[in-house]
PDB file of C-alpha atoms in Angstrom:
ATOM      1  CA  UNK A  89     100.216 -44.997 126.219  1.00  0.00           C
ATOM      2  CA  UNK A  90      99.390 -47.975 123.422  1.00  0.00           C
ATOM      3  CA  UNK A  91      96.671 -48.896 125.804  1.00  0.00           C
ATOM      4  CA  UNK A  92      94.939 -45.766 126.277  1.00  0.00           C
ATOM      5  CA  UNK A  93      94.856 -45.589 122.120  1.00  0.00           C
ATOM      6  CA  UNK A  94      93.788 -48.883 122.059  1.00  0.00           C
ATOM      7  CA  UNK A  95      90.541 -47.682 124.602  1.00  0.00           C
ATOM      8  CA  UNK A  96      90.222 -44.331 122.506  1.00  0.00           C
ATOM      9  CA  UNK A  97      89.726 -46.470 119.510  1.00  0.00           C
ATOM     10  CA  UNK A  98      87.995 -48.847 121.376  1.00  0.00           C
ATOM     11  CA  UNK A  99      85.489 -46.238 122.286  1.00  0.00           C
ATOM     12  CA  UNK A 100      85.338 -44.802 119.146  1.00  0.00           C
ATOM     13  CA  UNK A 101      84.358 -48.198 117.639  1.00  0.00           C
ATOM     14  CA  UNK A 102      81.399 -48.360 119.894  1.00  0.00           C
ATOM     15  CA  UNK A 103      80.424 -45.040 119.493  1.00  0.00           C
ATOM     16  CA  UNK A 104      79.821 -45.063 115.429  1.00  0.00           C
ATOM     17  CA  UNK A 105      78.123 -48.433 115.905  1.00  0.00           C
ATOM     18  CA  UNK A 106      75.693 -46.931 118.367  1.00  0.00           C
ATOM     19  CA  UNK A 107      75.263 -43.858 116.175  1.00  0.00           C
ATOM     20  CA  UNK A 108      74.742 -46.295 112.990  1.00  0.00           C
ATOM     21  CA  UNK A 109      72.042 -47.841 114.456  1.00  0.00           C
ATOM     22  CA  UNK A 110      70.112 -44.435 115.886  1.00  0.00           C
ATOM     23  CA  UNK A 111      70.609 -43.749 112.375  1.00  0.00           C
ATOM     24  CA  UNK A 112      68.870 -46.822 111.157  1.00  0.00           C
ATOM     25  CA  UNK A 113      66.134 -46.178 114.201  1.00  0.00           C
ATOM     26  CA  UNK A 114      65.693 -42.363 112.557  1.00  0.00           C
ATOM     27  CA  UNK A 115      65.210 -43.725 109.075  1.00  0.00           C
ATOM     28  CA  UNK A 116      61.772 -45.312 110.217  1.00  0.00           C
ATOM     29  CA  UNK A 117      61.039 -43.572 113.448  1.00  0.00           C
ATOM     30  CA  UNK A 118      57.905 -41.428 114.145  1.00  0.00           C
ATOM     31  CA  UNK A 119      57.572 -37.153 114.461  1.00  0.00           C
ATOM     32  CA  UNK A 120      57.413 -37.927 118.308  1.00  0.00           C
ATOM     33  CA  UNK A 121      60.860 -39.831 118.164  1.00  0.00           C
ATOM     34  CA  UNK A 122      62.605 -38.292 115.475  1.00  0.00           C
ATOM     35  CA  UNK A 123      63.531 -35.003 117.547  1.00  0.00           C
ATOM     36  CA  UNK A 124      65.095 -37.118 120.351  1.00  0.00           C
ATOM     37  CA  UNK A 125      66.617 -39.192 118.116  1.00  0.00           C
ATOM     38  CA  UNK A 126      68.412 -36.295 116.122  1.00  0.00           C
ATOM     39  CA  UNK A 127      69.390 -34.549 119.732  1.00  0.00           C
ATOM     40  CA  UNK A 128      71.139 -38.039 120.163  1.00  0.00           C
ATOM     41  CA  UNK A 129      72.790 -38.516 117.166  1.00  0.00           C
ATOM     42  CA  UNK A 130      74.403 -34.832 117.374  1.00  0.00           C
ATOM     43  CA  UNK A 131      75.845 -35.290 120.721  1.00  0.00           C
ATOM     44  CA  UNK A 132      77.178 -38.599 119.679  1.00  0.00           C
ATOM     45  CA  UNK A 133      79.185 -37.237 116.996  1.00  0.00           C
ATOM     46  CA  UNK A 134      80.622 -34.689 119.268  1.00  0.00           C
ATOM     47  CA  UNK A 135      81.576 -37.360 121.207  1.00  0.00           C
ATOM     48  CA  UNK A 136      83.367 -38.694 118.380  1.00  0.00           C
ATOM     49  CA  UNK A 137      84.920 -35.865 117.419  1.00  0.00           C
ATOM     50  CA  UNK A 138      86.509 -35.534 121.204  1.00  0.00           C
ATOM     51  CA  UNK A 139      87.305 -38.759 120.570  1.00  0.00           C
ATOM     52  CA  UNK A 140      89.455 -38.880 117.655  1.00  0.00           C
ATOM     53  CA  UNK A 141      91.081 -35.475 118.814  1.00  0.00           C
ATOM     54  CA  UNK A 142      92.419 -37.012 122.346  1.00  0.00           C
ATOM     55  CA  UNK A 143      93.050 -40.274 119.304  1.00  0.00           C
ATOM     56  CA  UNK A 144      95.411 -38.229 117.533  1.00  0.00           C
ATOM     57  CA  UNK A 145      97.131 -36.192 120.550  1.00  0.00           C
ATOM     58  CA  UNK A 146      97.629 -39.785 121.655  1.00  0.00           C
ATOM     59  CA  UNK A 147      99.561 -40.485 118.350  1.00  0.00           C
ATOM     60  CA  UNK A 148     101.547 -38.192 117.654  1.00  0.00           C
ATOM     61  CA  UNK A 149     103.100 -38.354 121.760  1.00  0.00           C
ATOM     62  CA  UNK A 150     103.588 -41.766 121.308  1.00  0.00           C
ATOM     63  CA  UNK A 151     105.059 -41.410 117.642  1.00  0.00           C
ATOM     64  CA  UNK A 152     103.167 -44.861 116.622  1.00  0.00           C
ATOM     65  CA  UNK A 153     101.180 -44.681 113.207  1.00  0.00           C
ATOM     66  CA  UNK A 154      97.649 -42.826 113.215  1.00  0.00           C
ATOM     67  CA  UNK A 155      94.622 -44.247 111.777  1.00  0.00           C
ATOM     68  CA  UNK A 156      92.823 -41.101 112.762  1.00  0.00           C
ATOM     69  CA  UNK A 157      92.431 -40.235 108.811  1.00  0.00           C
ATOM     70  CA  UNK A 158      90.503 -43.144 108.489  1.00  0.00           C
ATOM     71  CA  UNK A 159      88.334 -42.697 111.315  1.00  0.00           C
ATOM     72  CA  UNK A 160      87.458 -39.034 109.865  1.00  0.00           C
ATOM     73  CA  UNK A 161      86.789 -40.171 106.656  1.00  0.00           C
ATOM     74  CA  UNK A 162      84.587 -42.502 108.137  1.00  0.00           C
ATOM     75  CA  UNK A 163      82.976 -40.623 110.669  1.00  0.00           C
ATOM     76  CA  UNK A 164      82.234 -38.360 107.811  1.00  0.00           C
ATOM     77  CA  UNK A 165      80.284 -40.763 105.339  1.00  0.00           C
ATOM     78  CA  UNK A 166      78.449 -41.291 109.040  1.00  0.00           C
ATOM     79  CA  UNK A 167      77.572 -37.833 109.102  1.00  0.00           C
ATOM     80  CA  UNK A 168      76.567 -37.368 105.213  1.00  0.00           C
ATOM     81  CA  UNK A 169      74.182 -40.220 105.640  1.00  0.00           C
ATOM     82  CA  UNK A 170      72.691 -38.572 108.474  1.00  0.00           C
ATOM     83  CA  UNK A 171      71.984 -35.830 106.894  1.00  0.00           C
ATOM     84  CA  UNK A 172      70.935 -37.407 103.945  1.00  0.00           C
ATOM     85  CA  UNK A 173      68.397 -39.348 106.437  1.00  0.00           C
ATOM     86  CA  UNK A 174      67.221 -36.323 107.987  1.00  0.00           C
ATOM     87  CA  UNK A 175      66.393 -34.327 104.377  1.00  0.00           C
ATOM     88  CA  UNK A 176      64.951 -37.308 102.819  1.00  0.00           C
ATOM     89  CA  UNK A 177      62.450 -37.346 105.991  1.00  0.00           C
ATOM     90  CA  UNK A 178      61.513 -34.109 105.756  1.00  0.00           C
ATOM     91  CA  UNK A 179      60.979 -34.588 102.002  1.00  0.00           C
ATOM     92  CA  UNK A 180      58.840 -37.280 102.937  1.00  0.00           C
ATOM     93  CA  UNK A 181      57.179 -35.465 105.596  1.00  0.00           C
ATOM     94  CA  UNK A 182      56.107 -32.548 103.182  1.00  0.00           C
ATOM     95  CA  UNK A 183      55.212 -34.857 100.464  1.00  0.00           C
ATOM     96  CA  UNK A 184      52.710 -36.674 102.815  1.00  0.00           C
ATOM     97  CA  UNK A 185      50.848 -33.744 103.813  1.00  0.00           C
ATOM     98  CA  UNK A 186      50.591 -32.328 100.126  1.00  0.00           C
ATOM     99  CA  UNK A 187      49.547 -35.505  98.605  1.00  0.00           C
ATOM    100  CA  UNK A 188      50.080 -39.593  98.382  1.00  0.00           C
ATOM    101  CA  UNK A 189      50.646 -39.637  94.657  1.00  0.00           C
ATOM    102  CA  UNK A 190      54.713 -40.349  95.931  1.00  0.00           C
ATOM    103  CA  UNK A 191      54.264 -42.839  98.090  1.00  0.00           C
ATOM    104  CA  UNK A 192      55.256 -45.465  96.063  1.00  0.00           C
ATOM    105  CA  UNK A 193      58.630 -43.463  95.159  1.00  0.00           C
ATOM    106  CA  UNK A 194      58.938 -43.135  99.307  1.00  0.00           C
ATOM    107  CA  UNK A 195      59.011 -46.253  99.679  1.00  0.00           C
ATOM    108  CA  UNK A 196      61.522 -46.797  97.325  1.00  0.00           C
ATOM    109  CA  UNK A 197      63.916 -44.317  98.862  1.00  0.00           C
ATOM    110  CA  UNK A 198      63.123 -45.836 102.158  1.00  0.00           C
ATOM    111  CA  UNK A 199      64.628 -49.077 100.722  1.00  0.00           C
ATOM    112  CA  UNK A 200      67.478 -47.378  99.146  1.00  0.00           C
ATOM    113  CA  UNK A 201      68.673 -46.174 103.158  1.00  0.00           C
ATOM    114  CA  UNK A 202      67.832 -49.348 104.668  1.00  0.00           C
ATOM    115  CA  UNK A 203      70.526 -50.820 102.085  1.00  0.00           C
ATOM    116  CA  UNK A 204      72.783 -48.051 102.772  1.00  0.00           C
ATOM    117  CA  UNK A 205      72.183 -49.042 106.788  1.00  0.00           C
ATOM    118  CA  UNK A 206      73.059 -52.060 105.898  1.00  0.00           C
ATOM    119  CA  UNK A 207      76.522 -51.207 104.219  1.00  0.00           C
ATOM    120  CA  UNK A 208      76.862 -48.397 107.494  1.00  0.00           C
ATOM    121  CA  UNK A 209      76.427 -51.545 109.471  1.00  0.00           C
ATOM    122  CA  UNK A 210      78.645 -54.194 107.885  1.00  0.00           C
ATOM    123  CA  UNK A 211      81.551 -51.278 107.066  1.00  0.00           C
ATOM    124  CA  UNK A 212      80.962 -50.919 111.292  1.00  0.00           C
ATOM    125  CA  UNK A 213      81.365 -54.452 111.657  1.00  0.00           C
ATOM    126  CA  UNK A 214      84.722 -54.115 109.004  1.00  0.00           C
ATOM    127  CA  UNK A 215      85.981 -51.932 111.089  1.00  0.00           C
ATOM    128  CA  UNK A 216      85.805 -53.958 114.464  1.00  0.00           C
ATOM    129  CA  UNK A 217      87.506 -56.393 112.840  1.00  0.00           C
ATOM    130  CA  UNK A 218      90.407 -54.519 111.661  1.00  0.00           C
ATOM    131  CA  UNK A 219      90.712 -53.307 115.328  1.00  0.00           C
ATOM    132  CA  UNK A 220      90.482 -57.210 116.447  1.00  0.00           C
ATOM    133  CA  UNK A 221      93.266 -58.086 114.157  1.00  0.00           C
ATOM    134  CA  UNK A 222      95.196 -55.103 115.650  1.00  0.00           C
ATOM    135  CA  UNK A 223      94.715 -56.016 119.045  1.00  0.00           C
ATOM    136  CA  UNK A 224      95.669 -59.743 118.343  1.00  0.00           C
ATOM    137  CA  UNK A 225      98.996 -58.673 116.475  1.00  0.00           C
ATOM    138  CA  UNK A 226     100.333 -56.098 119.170  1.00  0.00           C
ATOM    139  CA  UNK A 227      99.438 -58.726 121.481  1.00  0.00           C
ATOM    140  CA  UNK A 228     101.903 -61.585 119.406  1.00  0.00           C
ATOM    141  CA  UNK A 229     104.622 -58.523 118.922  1.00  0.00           C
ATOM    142  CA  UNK A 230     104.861 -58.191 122.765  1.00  0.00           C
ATOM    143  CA  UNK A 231     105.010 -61.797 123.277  1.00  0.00           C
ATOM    144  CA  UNK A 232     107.670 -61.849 120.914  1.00  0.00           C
ATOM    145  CA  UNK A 233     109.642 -58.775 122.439  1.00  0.00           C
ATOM    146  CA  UNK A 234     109.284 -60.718 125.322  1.00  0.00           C
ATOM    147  CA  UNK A 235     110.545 -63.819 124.363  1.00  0.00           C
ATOM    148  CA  UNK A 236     113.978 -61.896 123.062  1.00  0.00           C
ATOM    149  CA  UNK A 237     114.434 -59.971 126.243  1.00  0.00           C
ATOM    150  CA  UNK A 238     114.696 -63.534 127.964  1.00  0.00           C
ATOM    151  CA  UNK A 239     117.304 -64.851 124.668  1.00  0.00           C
ATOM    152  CA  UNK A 240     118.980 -61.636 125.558  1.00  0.00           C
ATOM    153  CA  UNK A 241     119.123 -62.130 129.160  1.00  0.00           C
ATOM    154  CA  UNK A 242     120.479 -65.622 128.435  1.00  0.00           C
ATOM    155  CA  UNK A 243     123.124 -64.447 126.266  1.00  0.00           C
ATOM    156  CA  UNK A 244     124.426 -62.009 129.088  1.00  0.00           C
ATOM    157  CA  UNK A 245     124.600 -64.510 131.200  1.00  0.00           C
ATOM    158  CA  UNK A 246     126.461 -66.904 129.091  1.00  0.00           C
ATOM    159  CA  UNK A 247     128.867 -64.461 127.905  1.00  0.00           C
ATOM    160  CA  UNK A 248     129.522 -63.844 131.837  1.00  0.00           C
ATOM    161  CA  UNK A 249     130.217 -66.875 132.428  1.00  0.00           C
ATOM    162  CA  UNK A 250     132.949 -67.164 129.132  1.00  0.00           C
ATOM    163  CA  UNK A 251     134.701 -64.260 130.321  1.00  0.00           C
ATOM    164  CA  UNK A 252     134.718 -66.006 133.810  1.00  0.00           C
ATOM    165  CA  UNK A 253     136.155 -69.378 132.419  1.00  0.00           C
ATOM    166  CA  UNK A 254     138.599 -67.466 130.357  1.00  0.00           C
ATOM    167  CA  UNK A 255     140.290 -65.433 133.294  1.00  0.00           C
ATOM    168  CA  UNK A 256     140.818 -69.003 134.885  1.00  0.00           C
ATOM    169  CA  UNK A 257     141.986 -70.421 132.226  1.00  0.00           C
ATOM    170  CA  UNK A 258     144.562 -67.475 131.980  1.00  0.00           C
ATOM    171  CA  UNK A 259     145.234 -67.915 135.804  1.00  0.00           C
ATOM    172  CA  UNK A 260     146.212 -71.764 134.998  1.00  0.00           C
ATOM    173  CA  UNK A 261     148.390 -70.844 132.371  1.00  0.00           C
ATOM    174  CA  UNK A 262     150.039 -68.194 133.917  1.00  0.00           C
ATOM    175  CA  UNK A 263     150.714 -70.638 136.905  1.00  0.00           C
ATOM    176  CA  UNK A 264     151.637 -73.437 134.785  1.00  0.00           C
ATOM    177  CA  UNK A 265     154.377 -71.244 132.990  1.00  0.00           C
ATOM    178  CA  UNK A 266     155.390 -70.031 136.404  1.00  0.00           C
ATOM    179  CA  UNK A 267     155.853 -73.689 137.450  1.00  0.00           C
ATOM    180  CA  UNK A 268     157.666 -74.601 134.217  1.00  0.00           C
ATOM    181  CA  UNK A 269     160.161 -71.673 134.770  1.00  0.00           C
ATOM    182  CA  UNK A 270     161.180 -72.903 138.108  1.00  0.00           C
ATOM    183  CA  UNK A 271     161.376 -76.890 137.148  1.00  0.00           C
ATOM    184  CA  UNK A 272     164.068 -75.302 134.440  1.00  0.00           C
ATOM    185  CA  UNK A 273     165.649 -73.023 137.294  1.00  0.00           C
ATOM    186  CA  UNK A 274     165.836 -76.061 139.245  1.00  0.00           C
ATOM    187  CA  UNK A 275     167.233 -78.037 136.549  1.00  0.00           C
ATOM    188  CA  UNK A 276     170.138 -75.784 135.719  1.00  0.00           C
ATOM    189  CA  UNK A 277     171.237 -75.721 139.545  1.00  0.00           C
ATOM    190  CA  UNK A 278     171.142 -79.708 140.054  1.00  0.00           C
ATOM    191  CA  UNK A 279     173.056 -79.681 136.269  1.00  0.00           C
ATOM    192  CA  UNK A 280     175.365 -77.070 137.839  1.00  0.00           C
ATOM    193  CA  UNK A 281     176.195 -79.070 141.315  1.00  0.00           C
ATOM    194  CA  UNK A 282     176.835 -82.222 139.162  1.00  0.00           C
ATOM    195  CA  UNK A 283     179.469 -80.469 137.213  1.00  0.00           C
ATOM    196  CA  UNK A 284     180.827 -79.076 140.498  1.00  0.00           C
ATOM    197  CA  UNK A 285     181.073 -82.252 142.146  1.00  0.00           C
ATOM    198  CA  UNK A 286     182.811 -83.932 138.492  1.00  0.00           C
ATOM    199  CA  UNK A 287     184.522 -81.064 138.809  1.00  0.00           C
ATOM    200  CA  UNK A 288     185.990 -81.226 142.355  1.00  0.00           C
ATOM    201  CA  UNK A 289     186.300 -85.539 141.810  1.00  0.00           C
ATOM    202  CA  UNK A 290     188.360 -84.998 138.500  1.00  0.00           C
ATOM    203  CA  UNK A 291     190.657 -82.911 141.183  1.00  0.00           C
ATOM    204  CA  UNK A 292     190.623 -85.302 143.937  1.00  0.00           C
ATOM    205  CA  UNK A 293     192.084 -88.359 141.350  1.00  0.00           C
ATOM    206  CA  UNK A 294     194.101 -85.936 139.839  1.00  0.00           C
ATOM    207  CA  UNK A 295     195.809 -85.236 143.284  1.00  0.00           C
ATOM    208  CA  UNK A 296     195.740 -88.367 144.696  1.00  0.00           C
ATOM    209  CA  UNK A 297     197.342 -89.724 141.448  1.00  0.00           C
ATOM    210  CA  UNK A 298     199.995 -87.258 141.553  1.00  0.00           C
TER     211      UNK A 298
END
């Protein structure tokens, strides 16, 4: 599941980028173009908006933390300066046909979106980063999961083998005090025959003396 948000967000990432730079391509492109270019950009963000909806389904199944806010908010200053694009052209547009007196002022605003490309662009280029960095530190997380599964498999194995050495080593001493309790046994009977056979002697002199 953490790879299929990963290729949703993935996906996504490409996506705004491509619709950043139709963006940038609408700010200067001609009547002709601008139509097509619009029909694009629309179907793009409904792409993204799929997108971040299957993004956040994803989520919430998989109970990891959602960056889909972010995404939205983003998408969204996408989508203002969009529309900002398209009514400054048609401002443009209008004031072209009326008169040139503006045309200096045009060109102005012109600049002003170009540098507001630019920060659509490098916030794009932000973002891919981020996503980098993400994909880099799940990356060392599962390497490190990884890496304790084999510790923990190691453990098991060692504490296996303790509980192994310690039922032998309670074998041993169970024969060891088995072998103690009959060297005593057979103790007492060899200290019991001597005292039978002093025993018996002491009567032999005794008779014989008599």
């Amino acid at each position: 599941m953490a790879t299929l948000i990963q290729s949703y967000e993935q996906q996504y990432s490409v996506l705004t980028a491509d619709i950043t730079a139709k963006i940038g391509r609408l700010k200067i492109a001609t009547e002709e173009n601008r139509d097509q270019l619009s029909k694009e950009i629309q179907s793009n963000f409904e792409e993204a908006n799929d997108l971040l909806e299957q993004l956040e389904l994803e989520c919430r199944g998989s109970g990891a933390g959602s960056r889909v806010e972010a995404y939205r908010a983003e998408l969204k200053r996408v989508r203002d300066e969009y529309r900002s694009v398209l009514t400054n052209s048609a401002t443009y547009n209008m004031d072209t046909e009326e008169s040139f007196d503006d045309w200096g002022g045009a060109n102005e605003q012109r600049q002003k979106l170009l540098d507001n490309t630019e920060r659509l662009e490098r916030t794009g280029k932000t973002l891919t980063e981020g996503y980098r960095v993400v994909l880099e530190t799940e990356q060392i997380g599962a390497a490190v999961l990884q890496d304790l599964s084999g510790q923990r498999e190691t453990l098991q194995r060692s504490r296996g083998r303790l509980r192994e050495t310690d039922e032998q080593l309670n074998r041993s001493s169970r024969l060891i005090n088995s072998m103690m309790v009959r060297a005593l046994q057979d103790r007492f009977i060899l200290v019991m025959v001597f005292l039978v056979v002093g025993v018996l002697l002491c009567l032999g002199l005794y008779f014989y003396v008599t």
